[in-house]
Coordinates of C-alpha atoms in Angstrom, one line a residue:
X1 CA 107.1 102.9 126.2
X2 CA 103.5 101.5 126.4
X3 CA 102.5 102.8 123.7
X4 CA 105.3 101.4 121.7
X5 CA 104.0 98.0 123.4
X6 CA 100.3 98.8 122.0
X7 CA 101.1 99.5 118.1
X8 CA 103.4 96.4 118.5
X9 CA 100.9 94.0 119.3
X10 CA 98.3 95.9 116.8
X11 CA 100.6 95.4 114.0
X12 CA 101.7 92.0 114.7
X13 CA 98.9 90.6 112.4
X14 CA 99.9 92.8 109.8
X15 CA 102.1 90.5 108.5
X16 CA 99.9 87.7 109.0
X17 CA 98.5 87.4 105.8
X18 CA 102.2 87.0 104.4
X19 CA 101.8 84.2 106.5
X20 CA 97.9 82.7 105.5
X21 CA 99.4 82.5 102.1
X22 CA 100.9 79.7 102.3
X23 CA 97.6 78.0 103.6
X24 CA 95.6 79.8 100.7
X25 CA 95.2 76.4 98.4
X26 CA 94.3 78.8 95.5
X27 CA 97.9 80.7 96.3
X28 CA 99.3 77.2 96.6
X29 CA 98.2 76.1 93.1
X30 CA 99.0 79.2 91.3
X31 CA 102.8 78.9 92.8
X32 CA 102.6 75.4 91.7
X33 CA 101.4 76.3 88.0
X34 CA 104.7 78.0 87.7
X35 CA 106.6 74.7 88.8
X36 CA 104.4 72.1 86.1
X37 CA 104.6 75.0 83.8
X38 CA 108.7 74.7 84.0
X39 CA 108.9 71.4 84.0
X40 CA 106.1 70.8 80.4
X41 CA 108.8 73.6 78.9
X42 CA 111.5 71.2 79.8
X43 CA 109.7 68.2 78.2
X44 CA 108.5 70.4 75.3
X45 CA 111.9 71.5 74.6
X46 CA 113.6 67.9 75.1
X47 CA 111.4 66.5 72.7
X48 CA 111.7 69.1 69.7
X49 CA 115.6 69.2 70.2
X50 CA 117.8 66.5 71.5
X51 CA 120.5 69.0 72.4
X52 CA 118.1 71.0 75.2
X53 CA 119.1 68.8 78.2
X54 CA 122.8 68.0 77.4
X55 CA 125.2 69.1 79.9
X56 CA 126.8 72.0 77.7
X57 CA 123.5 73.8 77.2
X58 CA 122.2 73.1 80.5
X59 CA 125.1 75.2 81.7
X60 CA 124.3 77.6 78.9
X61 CA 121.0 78.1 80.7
X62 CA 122.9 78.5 83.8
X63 CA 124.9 80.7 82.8
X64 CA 122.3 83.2 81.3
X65 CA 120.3 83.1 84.3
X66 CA 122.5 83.7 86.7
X67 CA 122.9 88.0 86.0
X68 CA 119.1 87.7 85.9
X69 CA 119.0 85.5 89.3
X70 CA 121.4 88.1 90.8
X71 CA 119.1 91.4 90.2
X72 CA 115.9 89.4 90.9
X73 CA 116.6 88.9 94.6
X74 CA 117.1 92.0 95.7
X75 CA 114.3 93.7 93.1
X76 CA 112.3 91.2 95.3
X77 CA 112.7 92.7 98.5
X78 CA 111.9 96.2 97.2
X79 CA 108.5 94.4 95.3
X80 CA 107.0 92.8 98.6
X81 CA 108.0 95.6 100.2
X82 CA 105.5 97.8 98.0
X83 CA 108.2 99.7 96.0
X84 CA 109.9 99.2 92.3
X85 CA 113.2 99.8 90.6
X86 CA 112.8 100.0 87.0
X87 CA 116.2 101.3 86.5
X88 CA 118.3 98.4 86.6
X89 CA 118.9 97.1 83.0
X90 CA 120.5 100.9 82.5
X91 CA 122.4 100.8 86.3
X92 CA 123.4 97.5 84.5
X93 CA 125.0 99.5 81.3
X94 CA 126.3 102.1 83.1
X95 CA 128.5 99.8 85.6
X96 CA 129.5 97.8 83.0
X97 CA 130.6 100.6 80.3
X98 CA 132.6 102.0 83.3
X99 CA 134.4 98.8 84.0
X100 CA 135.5 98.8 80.7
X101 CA 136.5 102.3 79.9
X102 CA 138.7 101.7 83.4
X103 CA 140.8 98.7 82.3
X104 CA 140.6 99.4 78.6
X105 CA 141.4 103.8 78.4
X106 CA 142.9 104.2 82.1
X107 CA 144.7 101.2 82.4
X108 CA 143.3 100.5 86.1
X109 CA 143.6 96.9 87.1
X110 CA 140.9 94.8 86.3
X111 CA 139.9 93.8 89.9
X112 CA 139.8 97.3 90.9
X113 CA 137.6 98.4 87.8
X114 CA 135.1 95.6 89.2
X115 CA 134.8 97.0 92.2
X116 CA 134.5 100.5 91.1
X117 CA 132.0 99.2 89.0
X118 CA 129.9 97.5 91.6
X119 CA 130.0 100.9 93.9
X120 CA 128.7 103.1 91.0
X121 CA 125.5 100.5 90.7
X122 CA 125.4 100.5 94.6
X123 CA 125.7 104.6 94.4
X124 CA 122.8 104.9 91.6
X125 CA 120.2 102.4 93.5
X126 CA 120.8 104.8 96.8
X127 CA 119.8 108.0 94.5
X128 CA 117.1 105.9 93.5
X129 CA 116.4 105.3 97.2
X130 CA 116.8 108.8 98.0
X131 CA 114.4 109.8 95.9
X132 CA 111.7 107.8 96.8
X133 CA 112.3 107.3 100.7
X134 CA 112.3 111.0 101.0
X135 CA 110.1 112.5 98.6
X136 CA 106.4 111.7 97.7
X137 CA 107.2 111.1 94.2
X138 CA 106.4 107.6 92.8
X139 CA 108.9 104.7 92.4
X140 CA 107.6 104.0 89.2
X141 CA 108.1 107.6 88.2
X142 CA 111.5 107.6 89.9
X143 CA 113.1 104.7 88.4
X144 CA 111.7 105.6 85.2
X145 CA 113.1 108.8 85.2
X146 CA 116.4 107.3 86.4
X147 CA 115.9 104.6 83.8
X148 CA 116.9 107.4 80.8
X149 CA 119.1 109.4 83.0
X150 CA 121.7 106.4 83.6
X151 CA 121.9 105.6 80.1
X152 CA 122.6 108.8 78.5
X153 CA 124.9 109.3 81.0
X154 CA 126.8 105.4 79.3
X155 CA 126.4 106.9 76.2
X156 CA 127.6 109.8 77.7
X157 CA 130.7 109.1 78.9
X158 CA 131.8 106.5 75.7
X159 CA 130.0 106.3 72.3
X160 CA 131.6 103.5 71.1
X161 CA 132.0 99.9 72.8
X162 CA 135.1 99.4 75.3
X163 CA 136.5 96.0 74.5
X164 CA 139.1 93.2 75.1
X165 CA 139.2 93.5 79.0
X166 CA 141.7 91.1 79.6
X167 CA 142.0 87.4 80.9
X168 CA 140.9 88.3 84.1
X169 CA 137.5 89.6 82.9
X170 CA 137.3 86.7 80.9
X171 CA 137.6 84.2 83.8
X172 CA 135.1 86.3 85.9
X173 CA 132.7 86.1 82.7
X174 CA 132.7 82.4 81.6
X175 CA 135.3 80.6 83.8
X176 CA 134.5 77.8 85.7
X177 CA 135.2 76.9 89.0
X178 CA 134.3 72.9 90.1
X179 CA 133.1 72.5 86.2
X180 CA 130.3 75.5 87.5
X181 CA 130.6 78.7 85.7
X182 CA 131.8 81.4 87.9
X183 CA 128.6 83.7 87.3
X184 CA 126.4 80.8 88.8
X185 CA 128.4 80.8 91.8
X186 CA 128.4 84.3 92.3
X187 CA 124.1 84.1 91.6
X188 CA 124.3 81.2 94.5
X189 CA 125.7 83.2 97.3
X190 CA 123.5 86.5 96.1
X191 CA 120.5 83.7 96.6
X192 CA 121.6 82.3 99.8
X193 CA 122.8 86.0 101.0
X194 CA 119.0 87.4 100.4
X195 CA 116.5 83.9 101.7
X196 CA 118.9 84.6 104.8
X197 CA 117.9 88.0 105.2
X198 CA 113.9 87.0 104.3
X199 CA 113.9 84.7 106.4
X200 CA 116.3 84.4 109.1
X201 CA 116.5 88.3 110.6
X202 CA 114.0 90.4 111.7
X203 CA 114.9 93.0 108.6
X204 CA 113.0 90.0 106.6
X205 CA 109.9 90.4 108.9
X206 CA 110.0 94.0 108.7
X207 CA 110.3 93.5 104.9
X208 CA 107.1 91.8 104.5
X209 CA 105.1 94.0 107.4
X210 CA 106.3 97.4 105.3
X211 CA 104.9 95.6 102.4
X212 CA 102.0 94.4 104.4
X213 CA 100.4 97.9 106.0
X214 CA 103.2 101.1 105.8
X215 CA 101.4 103.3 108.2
X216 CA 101.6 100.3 110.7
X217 CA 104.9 98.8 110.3
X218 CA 105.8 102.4 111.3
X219 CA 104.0 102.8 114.2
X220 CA 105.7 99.2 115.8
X221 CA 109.2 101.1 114.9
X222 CA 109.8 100.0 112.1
X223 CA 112.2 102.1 109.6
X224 CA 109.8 102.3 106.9
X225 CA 112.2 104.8 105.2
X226 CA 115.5 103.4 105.9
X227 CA 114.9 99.7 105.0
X228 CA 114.0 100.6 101.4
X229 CA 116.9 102.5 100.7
X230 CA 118.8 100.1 101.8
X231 CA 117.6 97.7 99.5
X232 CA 117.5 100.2 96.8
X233 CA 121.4 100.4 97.4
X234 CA 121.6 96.7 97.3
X235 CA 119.9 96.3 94.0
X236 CA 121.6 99.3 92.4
X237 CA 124.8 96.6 93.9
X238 CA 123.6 93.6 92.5
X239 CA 122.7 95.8 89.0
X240 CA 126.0 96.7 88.8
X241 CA 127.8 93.3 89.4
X242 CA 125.1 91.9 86.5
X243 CA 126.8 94.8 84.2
X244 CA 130.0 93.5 84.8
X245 CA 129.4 90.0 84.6
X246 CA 127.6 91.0 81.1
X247 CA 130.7 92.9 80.2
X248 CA 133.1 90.1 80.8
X249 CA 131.1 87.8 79.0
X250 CA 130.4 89.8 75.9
X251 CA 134.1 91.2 76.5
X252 CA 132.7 94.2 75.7
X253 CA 130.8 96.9 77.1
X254 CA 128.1 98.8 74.4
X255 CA 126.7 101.4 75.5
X256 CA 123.7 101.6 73.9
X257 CA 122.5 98.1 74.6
X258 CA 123.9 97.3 77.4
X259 CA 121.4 95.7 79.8
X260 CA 118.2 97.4 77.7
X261 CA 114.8 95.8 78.4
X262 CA 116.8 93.9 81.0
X263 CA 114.3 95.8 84.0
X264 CA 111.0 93.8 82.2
X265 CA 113.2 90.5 82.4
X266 CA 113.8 91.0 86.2
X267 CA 110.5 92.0 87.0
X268 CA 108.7 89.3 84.9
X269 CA 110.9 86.5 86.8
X270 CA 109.5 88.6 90.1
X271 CA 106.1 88.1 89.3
X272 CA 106.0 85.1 87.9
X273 CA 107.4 83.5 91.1
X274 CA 104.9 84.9 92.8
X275 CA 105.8 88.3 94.4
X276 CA 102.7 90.6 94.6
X277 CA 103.1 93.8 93.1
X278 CA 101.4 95.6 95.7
X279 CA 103.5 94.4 98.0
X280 CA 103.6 92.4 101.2
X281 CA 103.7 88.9 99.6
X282 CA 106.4 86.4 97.9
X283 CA 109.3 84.1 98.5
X284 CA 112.5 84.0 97.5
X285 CA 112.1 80.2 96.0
X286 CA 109.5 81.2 94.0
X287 CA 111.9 84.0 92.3
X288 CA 114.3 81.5 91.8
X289 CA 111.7 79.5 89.8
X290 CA 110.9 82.1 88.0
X291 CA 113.9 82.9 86.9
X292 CA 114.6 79.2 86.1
X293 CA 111.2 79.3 83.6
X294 CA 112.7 82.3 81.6
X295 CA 115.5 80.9 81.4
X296 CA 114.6 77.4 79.7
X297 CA 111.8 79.8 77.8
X298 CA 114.7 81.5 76.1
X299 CA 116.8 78.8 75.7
X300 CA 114.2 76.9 73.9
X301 CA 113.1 78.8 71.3
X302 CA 116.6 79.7 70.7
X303 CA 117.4 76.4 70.1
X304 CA 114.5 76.1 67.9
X305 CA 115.4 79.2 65.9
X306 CA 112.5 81.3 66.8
X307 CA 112.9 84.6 65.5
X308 CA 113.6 87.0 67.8
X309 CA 110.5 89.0 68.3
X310 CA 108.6 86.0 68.9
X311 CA 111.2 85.6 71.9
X312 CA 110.0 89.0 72.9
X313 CA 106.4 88.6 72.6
X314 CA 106.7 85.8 74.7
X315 CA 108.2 87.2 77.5
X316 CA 105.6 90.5 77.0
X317 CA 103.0 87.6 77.6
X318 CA 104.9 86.4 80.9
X319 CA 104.9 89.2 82.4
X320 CA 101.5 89.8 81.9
X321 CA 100.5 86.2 82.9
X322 CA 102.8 86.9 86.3
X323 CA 100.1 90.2 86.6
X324 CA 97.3 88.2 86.2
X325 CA 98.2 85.5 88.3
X326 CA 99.0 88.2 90.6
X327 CA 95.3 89.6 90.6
X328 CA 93.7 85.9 91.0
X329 CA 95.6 85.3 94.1
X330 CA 94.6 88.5 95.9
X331 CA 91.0 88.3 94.5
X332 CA 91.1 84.7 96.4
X333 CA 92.4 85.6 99.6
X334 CA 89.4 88.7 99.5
X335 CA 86.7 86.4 98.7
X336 CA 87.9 84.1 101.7
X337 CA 88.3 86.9 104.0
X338 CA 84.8 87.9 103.2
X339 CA 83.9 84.1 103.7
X340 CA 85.1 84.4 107.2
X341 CA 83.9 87.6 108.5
X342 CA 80.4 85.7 107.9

């Protein structure tokens, strides 16, 4: 028992420089370059086309970032906690061509499909979890590997698109409810559910302390394995309600191309908003202003008819500006440690 007392108390500052972040005025600016950044898009965008801030494409951009918005927050906790899931664009495809093939070649209720849907994305981010919890293999390996074995398995199990799911898919894709499309709802309380569990439960703390120093989050008790692979299981969740939202939009499920390149989307939004890849940092409004930057990024230039691997290109550079910004943030808080050790 004392000793448990003792590592307690060691680790406690662990997590402290999650905290001295926020007074970091270099960390500061660099979250607030994403914010002016967003809002010069928004100018940019307003000024080349006249129909980028109208209420119908506003809720466009809404609606695309909402699937994105849903995967982020959970690929968040795993990031600050100092793991990765690069799986989730095919956990994505594979929930969402297993929706269809329910309701469209076995006739299974629509509601029912969803669900089984959302438990097979749940049941593929916990053999993610597995794997990496309990082995010393690398996420990035893992997920990787994961990454090519959920996708044949899509275009596995159906080699042609399921289609036509129904009213009710329809409804859950692009409905509205209040004049709000129901996907932006369902991104809302998937926001609200995960800043709860940030920042208002001690699983939050223990997030940022694994993400912090491993070896000492587990010597104050925390369950260094069993926290990630709960949140592998809750992203492998959100990835599969993002591949039935897609489906229901697209009313159609391919494949092939379901949710493909969709893993560099989440983790660009991730980064940008200021989540450090090697864990232990980030917040969950900064994912949700990342996401919010892609999102009128994409919009944009589609508006403005820019081909579409100039789209791509630009989202390639992102994710390597969200790196870099990444690096100058850590390389700040170094130099200032340094400063006050003399």
């Amino acid at each position: 028992m004392t000793t448990t007392t003792s590592t307690t108390t060691s680790a406690a500052p662990a997590s402290a420089p999650a905290v001295g972040v926020k007074r970091d005025p270099i960390a500061v600016a660099l979250r607030s370059a994403l914010l002016i950044g967003l809002v010069a898009l928004t100018v940019f965008f307003t000024v080349q086309n006249n129909l980028f801030l109208t209420a119908g494409n506003l809720k466009n951009i809404a609606l695309s970032g909402a699937v994105l918005l849903v995967v982020a927050v959970p690929q968040a906790l795993l990031v600050i906690m100092g793991v990765v899931d690069l799986s989730v664009g095919s956990v994505i495809g594979l929930s969402g061509v297993v929706t269809g093939l329910l309701i469209v070649d076995h006739g299974v209720a629509w509601q029912v499909a969803v669900l089984i849907g959302i438990a097979l994305g749940a049941l593929a981010g916990l053999g993610n979890g597995l794997l990496v919890s309990f082995t010393r293999l690398s996420p990035i390996i893992v997920t990787l590997g994961t990454l090519q074995l959920y996708r044949g398995i899509s275009q596995f199990l159906r080699s042609n698109p399921p289609a036509n799911f129904g009213k009710g898919m329809n409804l859950l894709g692009r409905g509205l409810y209040l004049g709000i499309p129901v996907p932006v709802w369902i991104a809302v309380v998937v926001f609200v559910i995960g800043a709860v569990v940030l920042y208002a439960t001690p699983s939050g703390r223990y997030v940022y302390a694994i993400g912090v120093n491993k070896e000492a989050a587990f010597l104050s008790g925390v369950a260094t394995r069993a926290l990630p692979l709960v949140a592998y299981a809750a992203t492998g969740a959100a990835a599969g309600i993002g591949g039935v939202l897609l489906a229901a939009q697209l009313d159609s499920a391919p494949p092939g191309t379901l949710g493909v390149g969709f893993e560099l989307n989440v983790l660009t939004a991730v980064l940008l908003g200021g989540v450090a890849f090697s864990g232990g940092r980030g917040t969950m409004f900064g994912v949700l202003l990342g996401v919010a930057f892609l999102g009128v990024l994409n919009n944009g230039m589609t508006l403005m008819n820019v081909p579409y691997y100039a789209q791509a290109m630009a989202t390639g550079a992102a994710l390597i500006i969200g790196a870099g910004l990444d690096e100058l943030s850590q390389h700040s808080q170094l130099i200032r440690a340094i400063g006050r050790r003399r």
